[in-house]
mmCIF file of C-alpha atoms in Angstrom:
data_model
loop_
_atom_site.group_PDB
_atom_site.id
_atom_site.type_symbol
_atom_site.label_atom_id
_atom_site.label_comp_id
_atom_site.label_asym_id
_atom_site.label_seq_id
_atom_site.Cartn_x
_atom_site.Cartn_y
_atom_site.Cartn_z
ATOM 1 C CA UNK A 20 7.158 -7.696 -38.454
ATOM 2 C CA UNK A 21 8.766 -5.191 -35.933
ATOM 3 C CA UNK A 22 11.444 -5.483 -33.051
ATOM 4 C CA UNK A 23 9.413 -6.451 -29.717
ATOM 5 C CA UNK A 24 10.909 -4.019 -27.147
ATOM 6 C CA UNK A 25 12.547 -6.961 -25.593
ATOM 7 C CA UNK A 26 14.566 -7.115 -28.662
ATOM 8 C CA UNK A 27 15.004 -3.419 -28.552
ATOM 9 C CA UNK A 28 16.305 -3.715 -24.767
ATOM 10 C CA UNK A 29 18.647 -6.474 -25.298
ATOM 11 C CA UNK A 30 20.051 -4.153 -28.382
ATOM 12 C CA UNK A 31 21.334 -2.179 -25.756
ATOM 13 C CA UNK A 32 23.027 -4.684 -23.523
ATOM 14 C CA UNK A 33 26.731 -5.286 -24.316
ATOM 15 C CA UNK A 34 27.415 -8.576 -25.583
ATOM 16 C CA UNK A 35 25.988 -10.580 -28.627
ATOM 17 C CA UNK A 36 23.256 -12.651 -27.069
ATOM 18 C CA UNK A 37 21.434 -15.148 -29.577
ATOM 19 C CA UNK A 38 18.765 -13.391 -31.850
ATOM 20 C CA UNK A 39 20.685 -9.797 -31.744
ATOM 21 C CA UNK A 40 22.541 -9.798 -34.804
ATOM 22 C CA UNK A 41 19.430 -11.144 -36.686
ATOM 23 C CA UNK A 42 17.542 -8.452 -34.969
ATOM 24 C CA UNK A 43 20.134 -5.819 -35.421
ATOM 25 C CA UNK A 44 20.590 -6.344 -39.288
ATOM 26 C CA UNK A 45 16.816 -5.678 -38.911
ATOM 27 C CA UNK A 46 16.913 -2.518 -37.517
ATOM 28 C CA UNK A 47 19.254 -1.626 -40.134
ATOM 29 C CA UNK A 48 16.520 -1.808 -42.409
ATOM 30 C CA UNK A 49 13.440 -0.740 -41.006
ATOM 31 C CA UNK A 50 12.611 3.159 -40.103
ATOM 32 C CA UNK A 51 9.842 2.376 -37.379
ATOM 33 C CA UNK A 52 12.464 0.091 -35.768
ATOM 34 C CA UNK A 53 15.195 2.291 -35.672
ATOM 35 C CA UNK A 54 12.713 5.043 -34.363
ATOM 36 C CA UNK A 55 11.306 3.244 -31.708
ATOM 37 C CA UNK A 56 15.061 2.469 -31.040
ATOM 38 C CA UNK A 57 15.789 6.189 -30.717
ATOM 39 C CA UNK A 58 13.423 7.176 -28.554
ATOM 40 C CA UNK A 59 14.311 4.180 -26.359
ATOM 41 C CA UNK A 60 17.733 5.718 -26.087
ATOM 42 C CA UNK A 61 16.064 9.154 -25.609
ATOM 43 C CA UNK A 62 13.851 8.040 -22.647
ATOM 44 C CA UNK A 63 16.674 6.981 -20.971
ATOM 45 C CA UNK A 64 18.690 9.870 -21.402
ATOM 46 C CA UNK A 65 15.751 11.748 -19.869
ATOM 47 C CA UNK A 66 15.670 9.647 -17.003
ATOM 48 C CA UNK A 67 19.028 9.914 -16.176
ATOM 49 C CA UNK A 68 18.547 14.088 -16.641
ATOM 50 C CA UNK A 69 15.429 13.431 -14.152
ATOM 51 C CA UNK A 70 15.790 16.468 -11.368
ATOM 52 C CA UNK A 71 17.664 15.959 -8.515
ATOM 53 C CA UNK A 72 15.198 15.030 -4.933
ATOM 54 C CA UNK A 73 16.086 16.176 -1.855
ATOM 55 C CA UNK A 74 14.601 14.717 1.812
ATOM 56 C CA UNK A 75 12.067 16.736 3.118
ATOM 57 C CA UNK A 76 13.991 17.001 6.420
ATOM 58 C CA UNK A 77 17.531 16.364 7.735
ATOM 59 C CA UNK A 78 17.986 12.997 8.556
ATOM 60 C CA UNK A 79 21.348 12.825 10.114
ATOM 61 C CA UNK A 80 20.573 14.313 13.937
ATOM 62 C CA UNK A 81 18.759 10.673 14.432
ATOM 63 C CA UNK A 82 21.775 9.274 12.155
ATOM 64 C CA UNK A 83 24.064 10.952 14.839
ATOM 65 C CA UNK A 84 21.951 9.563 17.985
ATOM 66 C CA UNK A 85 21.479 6.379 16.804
ATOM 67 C CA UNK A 86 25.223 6.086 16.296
ATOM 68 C CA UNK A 87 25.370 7.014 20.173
ATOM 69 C CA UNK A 88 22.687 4.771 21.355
ATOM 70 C CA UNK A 89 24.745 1.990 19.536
ATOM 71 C CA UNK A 90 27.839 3.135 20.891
ATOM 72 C CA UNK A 91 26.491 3.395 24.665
ATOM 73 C CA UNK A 92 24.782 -0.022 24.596
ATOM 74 C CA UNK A 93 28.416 -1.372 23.435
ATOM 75 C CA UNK A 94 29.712 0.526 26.487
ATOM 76 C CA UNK A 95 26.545 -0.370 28.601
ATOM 77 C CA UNK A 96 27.282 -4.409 27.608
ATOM 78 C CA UNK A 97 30.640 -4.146 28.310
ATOM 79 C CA UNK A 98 29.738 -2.420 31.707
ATOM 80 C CA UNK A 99 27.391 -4.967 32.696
ATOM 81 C CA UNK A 100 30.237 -7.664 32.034
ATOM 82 C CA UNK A 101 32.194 -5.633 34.779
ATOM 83 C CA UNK A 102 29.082 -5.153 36.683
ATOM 84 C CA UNK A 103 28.798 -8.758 37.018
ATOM 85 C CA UNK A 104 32.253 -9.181 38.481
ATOM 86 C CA UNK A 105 31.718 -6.413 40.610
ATOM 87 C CA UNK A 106 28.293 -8.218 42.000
ATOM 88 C CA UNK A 107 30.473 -11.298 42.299
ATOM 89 C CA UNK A 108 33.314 -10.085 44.398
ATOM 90 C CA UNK A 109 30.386 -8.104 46.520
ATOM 91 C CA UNK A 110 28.979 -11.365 46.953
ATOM 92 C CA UNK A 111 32.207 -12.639 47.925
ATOM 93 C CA UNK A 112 33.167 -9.895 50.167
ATOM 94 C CA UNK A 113 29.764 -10.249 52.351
ATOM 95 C CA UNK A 114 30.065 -13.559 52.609
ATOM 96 C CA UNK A 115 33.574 -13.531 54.168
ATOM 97 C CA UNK A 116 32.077 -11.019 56.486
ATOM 98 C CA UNK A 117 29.284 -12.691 57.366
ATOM 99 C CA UNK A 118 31.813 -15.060 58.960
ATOM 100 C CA UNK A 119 33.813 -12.658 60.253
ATOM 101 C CA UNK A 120 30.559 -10.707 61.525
ATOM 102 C CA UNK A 121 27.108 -12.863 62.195
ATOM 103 C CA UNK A 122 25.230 -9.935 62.308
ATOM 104 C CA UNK A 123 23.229 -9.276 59.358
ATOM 105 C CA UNK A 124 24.222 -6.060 56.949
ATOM 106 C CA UNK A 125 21.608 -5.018 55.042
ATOM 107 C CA UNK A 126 23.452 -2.592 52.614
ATOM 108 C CA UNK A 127 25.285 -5.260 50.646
ATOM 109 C CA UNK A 128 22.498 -7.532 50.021
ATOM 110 C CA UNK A 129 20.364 -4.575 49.132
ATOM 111 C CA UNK A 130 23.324 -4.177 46.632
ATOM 112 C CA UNK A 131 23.490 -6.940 44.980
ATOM 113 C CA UNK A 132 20.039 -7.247 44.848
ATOM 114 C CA UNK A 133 20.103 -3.477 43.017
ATOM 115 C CA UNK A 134 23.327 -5.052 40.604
ATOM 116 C CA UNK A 135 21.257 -8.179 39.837
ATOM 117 C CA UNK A 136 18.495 -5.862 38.681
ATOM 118 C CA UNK A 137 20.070 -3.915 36.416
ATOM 119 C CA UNK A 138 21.504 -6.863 34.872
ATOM 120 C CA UNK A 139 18.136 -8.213 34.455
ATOM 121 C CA UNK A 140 17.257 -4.795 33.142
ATOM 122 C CA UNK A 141 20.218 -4.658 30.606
ATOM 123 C CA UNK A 142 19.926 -8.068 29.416
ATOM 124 C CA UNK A 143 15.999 -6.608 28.064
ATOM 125 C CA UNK A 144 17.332 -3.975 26.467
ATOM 126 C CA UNK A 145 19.574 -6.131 24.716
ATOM 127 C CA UNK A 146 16.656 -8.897 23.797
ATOM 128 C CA UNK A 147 15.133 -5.653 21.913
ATOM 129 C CA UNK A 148 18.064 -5.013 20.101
ATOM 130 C CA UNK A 149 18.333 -1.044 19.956
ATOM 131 C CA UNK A 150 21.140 -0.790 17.748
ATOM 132 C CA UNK A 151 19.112 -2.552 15.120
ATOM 133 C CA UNK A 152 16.096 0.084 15.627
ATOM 134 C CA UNK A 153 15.192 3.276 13.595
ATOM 135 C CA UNK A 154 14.328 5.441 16.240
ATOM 136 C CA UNK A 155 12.492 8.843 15.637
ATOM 137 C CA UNK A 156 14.031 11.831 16.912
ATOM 138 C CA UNK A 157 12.005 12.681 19.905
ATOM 139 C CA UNK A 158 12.660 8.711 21.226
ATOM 140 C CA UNK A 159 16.248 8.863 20.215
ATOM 141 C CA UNK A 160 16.607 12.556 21.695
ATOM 142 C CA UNK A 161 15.224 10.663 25.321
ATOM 143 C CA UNK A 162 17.503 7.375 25.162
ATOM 144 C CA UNK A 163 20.639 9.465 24.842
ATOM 145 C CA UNK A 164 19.738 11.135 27.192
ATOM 146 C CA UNK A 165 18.632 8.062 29.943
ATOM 147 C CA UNK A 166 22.498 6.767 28.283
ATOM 148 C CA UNK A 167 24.011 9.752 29.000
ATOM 149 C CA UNK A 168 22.791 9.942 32.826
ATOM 150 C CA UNK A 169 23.448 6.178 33.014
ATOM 151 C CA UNK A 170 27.072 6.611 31.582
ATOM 152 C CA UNK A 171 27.770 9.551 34.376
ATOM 153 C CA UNK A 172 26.412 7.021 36.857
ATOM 154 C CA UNK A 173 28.947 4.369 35.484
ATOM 155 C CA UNK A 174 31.560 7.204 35.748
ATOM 156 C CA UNK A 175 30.650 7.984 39.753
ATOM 157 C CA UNK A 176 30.442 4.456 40.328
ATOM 158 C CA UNK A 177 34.148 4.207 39.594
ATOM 159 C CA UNK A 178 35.565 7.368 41.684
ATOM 160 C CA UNK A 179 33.923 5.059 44.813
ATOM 161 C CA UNK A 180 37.177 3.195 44.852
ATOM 162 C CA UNK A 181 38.821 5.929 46.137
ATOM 163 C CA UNK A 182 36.493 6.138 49.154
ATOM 164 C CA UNK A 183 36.858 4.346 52.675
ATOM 165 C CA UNK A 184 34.766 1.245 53.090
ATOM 166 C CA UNK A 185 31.923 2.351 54.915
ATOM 167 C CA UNK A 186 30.984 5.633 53.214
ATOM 168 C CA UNK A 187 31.528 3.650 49.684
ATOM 169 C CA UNK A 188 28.620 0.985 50.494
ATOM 170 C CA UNK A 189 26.152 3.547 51.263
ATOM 171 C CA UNK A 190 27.394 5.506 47.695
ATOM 172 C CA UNK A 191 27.437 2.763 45.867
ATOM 173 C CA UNK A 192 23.951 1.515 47.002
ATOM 174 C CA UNK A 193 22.813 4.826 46.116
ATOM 175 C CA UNK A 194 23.993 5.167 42.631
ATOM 176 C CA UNK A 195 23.689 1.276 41.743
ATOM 177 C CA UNK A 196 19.838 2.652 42.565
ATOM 178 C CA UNK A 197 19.900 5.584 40.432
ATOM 179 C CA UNK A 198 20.804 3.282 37.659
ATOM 180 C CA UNK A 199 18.318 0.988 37.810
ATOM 181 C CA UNK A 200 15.556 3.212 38.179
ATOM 182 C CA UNK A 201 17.150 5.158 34.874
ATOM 183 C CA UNK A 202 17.680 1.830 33.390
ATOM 184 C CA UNK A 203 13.599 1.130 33.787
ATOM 185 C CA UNK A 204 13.137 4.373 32.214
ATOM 186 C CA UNK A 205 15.252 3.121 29.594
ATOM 187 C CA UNK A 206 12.769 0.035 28.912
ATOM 188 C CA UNK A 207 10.098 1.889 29.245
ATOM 189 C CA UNK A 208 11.099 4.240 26.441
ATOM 190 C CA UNK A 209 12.092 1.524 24.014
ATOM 191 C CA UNK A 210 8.511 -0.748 25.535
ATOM 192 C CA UNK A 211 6.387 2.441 24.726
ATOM 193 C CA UNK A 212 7.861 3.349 20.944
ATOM 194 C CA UNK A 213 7.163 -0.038 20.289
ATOM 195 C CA UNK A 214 4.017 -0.731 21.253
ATOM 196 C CA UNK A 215 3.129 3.001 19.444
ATOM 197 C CA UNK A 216 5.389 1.416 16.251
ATOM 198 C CA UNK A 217 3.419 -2.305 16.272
ATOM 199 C CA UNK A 218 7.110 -3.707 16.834
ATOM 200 C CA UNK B 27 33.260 1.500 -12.161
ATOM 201 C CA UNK B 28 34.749 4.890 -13.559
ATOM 202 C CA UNK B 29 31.785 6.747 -13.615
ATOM 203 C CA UNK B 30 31.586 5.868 -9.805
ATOM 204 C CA UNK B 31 35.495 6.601 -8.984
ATOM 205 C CA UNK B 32 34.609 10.290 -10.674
ATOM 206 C CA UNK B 33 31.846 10.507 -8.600
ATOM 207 C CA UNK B 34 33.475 10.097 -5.397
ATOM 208 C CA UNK B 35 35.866 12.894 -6.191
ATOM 209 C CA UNK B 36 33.275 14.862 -6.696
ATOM 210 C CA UNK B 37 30.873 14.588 -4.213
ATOM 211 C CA UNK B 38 34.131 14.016 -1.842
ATOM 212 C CA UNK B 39 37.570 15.419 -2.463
ATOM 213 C CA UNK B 40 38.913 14.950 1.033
ATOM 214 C CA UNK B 41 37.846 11.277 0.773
ATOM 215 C CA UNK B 42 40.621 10.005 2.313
ATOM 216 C CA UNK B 43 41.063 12.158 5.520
ATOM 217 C CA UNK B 44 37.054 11.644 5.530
ATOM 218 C CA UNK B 45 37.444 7.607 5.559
ATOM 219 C CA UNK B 46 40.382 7.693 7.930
ATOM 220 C CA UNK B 47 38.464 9.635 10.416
ATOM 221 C CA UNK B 48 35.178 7.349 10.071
ATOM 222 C CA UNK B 49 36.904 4.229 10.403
ATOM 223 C CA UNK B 50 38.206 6.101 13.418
ATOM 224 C CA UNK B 51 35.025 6.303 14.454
ATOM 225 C CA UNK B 52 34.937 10.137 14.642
ATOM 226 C CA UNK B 53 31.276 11.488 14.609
ATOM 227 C CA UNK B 54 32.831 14.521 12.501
ATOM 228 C CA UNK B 55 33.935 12.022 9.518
ATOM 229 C CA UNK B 56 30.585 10.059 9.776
ATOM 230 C CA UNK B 57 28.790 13.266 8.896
ATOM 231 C CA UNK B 58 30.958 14.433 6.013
ATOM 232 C CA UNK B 59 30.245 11.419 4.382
ATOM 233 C CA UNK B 60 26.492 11.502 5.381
ATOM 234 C CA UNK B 61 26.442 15.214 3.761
ATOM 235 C CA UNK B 62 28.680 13.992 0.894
ATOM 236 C CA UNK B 63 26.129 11.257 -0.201
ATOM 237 C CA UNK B 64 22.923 12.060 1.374
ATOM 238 C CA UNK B 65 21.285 13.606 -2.059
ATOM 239 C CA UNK B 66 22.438 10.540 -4.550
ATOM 240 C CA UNK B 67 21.960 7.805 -1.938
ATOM 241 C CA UNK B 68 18.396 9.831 -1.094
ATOM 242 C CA UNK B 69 17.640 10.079 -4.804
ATOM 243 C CA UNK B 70 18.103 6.076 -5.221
ATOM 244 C CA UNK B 71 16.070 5.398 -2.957
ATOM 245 C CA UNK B 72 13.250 8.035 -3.568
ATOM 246 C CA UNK B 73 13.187 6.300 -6.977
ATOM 247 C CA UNK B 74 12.602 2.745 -5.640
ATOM 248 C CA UNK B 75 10.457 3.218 -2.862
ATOM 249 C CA UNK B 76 6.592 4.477 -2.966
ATOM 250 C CA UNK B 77 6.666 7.451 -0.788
ATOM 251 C CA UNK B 78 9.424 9.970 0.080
ATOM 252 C CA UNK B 79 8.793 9.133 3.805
ATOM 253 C CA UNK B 80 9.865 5.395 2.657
ATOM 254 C CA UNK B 81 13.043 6.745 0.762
ATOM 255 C CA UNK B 82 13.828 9.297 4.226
ATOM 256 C CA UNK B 83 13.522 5.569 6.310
ATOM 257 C CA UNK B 84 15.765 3.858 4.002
ATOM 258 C CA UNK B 85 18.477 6.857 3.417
ATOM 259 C CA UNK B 86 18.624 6.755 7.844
ATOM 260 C CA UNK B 87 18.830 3.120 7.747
ATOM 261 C CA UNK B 88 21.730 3.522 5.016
ATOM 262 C CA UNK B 89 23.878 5.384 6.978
ATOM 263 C CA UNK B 90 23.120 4.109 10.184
ATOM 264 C CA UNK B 91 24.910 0.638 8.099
ATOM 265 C CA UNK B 92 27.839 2.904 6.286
ATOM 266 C CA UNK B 93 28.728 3.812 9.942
ATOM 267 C CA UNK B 94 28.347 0.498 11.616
ATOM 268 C CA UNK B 95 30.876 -1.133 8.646
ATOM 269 C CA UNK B 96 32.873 1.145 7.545
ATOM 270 C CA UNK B 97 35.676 -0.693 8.757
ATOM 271 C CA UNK B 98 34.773 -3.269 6.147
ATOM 272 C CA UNK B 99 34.851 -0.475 2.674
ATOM 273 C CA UNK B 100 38.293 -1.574 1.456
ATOM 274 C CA UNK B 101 39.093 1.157 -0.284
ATOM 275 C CA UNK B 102 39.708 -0.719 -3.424
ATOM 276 C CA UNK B 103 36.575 0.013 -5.173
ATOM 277 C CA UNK B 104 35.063 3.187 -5.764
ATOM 278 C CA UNK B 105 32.816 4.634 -2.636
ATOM 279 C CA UNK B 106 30.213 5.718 -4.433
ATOM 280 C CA UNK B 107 29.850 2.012 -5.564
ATOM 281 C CA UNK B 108 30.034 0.668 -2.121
ATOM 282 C CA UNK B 109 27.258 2.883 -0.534
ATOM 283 C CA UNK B 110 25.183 2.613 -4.038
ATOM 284 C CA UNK B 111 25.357 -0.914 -2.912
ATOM 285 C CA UNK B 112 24.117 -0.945 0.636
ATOM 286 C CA UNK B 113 21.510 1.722 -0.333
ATOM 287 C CA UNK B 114 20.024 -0.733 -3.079
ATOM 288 C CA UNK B 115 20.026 -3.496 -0.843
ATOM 289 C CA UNK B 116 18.145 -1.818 1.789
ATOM 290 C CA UNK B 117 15.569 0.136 -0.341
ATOM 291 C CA UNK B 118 14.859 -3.666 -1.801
ATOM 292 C CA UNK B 119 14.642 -4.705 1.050
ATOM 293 C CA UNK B 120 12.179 -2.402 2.505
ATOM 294 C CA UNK B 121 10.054 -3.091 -0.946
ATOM 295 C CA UNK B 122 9.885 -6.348 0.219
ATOM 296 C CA UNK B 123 8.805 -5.673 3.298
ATOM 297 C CA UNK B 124 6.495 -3.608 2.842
ATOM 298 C CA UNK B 125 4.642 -5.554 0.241
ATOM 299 C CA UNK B 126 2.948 -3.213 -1.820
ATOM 300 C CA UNK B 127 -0.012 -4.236 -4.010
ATOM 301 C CA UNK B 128 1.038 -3.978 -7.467
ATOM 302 C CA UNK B 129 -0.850 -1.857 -9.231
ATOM 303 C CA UNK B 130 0.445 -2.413 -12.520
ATOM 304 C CA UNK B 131 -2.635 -4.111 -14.556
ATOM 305 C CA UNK B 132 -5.311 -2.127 -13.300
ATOM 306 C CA UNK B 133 -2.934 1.552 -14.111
ATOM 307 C CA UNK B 134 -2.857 -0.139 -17.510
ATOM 308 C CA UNK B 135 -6.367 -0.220 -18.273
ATOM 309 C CA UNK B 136 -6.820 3.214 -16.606
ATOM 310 C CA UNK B 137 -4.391 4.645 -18.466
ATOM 311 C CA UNK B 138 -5.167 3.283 -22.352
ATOM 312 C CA UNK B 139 -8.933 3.897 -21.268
ATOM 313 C CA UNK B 140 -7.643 7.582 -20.432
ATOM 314 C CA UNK B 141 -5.576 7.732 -23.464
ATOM 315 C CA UNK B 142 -8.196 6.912 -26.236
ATOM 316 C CA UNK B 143 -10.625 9.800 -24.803
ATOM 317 C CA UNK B 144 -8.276 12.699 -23.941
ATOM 318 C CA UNK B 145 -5.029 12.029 -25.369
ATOM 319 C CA UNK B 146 -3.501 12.508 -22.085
ATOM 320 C CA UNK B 147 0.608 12.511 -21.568
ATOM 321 C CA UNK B 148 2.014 12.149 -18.726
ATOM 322 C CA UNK B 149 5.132 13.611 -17.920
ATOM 323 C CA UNK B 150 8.377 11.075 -17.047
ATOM 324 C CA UNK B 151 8.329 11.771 -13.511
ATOM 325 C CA UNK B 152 4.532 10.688 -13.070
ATOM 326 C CA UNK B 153 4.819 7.908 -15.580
ATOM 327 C CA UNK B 154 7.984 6.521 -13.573
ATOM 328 C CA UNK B 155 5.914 6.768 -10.334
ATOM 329 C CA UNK B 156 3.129 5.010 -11.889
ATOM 330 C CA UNK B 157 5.716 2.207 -12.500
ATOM 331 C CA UNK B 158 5.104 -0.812 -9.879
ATOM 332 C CA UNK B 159 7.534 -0.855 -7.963
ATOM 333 C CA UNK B 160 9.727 -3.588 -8.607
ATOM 334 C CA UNK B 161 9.645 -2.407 -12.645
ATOM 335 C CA UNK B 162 10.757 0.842 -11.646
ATOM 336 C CA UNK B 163 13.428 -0.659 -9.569
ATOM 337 C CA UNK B 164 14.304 -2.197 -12.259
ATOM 338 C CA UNK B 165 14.792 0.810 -14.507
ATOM 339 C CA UNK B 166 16.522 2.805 -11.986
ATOM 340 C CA UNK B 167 19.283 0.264 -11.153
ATOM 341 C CA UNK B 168 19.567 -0.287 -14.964
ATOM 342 C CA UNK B 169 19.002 2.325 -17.252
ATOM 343 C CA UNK B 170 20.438 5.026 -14.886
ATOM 344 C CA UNK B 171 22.985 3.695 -12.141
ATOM 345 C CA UNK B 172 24.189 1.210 -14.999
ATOM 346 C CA UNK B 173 24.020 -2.199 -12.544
ATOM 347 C CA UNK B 174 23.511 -4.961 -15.319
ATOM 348 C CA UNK B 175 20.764 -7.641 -15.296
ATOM 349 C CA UNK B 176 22.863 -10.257 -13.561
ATOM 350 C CA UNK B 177 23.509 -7.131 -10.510
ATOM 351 C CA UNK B 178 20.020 -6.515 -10.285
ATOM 352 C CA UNK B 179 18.936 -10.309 -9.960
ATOM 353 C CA UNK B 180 21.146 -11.023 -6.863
ATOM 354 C CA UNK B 181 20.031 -8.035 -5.400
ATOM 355 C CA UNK B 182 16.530 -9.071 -5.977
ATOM 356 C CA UNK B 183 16.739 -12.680 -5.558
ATOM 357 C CA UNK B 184 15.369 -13.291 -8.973
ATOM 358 C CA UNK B 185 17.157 -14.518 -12.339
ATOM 359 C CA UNK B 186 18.570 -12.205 -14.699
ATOM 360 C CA UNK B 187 15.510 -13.014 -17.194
ATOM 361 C CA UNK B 188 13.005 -11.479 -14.715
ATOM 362 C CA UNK B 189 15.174 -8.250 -14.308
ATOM 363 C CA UNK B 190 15.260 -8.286 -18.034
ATOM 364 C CA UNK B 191 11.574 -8.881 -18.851
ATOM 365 C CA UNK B 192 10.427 -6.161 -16.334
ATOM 366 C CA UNK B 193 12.530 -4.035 -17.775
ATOM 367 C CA UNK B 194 11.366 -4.641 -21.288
ATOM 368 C CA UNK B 195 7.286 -4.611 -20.313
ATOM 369 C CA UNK B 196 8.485 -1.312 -18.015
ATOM 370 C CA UNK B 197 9.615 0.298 -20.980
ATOM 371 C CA UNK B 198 6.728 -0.487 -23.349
ATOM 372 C CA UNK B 199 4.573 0.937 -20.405
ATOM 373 C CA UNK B 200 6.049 4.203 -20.348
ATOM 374 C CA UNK B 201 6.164 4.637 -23.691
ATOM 375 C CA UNK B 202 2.523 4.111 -24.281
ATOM 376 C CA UNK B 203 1.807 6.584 -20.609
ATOM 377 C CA UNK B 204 4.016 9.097 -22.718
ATOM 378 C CA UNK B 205 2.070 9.012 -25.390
ATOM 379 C CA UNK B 206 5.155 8.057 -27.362
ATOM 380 C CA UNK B 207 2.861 5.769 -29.792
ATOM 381 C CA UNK B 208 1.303 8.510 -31.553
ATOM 382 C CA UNK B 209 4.653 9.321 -32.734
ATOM 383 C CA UNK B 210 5.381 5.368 -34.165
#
């Protein structure tokens, strides 16, 4: 009766399990045992000498973007956090005026209205959870992008500090706007890969 | 464990300024290791997956998680070992999610059937793809990147028995797709 290759496998394993030494003194004494035995050991040396594979393409460009759609939407959540202290001292600021001044201004509730969407916009990105997506290149290529443009809006939307009162409310309805509108693009380019994907 | 600490010197011998950088979060550290690693972590995972376009997925998805926790690699194990690890994990995972039908019996049949009329061998490459999948898993993680039965069954979620009879019933498979047989 010959070694089963489970008893040839577990020959291999460090460590006297039960049955191995009954086994081994068995393979001391039978040829077609300690053949079989060899070219276990032999197969496995060929597998280990198996050629080396290589990816058909480079996969580190949508390593690299995904990195900086991860990155951005860290930035992006952290923005929206401000964002919503912004649209809260906004809110506060009109209302103090509106008691100050009855008439109704239609910039700042246009601008919170823009704030409140691109919260609402932000907080759906984040439900879809980008940074836990494989994206293909093309898609990836496009949400940098749309993060890019969005993080340059971010930047402008800082500098509007430094202008006087009036002429910031009109710039800052204006870019709060822009990133809205780039934020929908945003969901739409996630929405669309997908729906493509089955996700 | 020293097979893996001689491999990170030699895929990496700037290791160090390389990890200090990534866990800097520098983009230019993130791709020396990704260039580094890219053919033994690809190679893993072409090996346990069906199709290279699986392997491509998983090697992306391995990275994109060596970036993300870097910050956790200690730095008192080998490297090698680490991303070994994450790459396993996620190429098993992706097995698992993907659900393959397991062609194992029916290849069987084929395969003796082909063997008695033509004496057909296949080479190790084809006979190792012919594998299913979790039995070739099973004798990559073993017989080649040396993780032992009780590695392999927390990685699978199975008991070290399992890992051990697939790779016992892998093994009598090849050898018979090998034509190794004749030779007994």
């Amino acid at each position: 009766m010959h070694l089963s290759m489970e008893q040839l496998v577990a020959l291999r394993e460090p460590g006297a399990e039960p049955g191995t030494q009954t086994a081994r003194s068995h393979l001391d004494e039978c040829e077609t045992c300690r053949a079989e035995f060899d070219r276990l050991h032999q197969r496995i040396a060929r597998l280990k000498a198996l050629p080396s594979l290589r990816p058909t393409r480079d996969r580190w460009p949508e390593v690299r973007a995904q990195i900086g759609v991860e990155r951005r939407a860290r930035r992006l959540r952290r923005f929206g956090l401000v964002g919503l202290a912004a649209a809260a001292s906004v809110a506060m600021v009109v209302g103090v005026r509106n008691l100050r001044q009855p008439h109704t201004d239609a910039v700042p509730a246009e601008l919170s209205e823009a704030m409140a969407r691109s919260q609402a916009l932000e907080a759906a990105i984040d439900r879809y959870h980008p940074e836990s997506r494989v994206l293909d290149g093309r898609t990836a290529r496009i949400a940098q992008e749309l993060e890019d443009r969005i993080a340059t809006v971010d930047r402008e939307l800082q500098m509007t500090d430094l202008m006087d009162s009036g002429r910031r409310e009109t710039q800052e309805l204006d870019l709060w706007r822009e990133r809205v509108g780039l934020l929908d693009a945003l969901v739409d380019v996630h929405l669309t890969r997908a729906s493509t994907a089955g996700l | 464990m020293l097979k893996a600490l001689a491999m990170d010197s030699y895929l990496l011998a700037d290791a160090k300024t390389v990890l200090a950088q990534a866990k800097a979060g520098d983009p230019a550290g993130f791709e020396a290791l990704y260039r580094a690693f890219e053919i033994p972590v690809y190679n893993l995972c072409r090996r346990i997956c069906r199709t290279a376009e699986d392997a491509e997925d998983v090697l992306q998805e391995t990275f994109l998680e060596i970036c993300r926790s870097i910050g956790q690699y200690r730095e008192d194990g080998s490297l090698w070992g680490w991303i070994r690890s994450i790459a396993a994990s996620k190429a098993l995972m992706r097995l698992r999610r993907n659900k393959y039908r397991d062609t194992d019996e029916l290849n069987d049949e084929v395969v003796a059937h082909r063997r008695e009329d033509t004496h057909l061998r296949m080479d190790l490459e084809a006979a190792l793809e012919r594998l299913s999948e979790t039995s070739r898993a099973v004798v990559w993680l073993h017989d080649v990147e040396g993780y032992t039965h009780e590695e392999i069954a927390v990685m699978m979620g199975k008991t070290p028995s399992f890992s051990k009879s697939q790779l016992a019933r892998a093994h009598a498979r090849l050898r018979r797709w090998l034509g190794e047989e004749v030779a007994a």
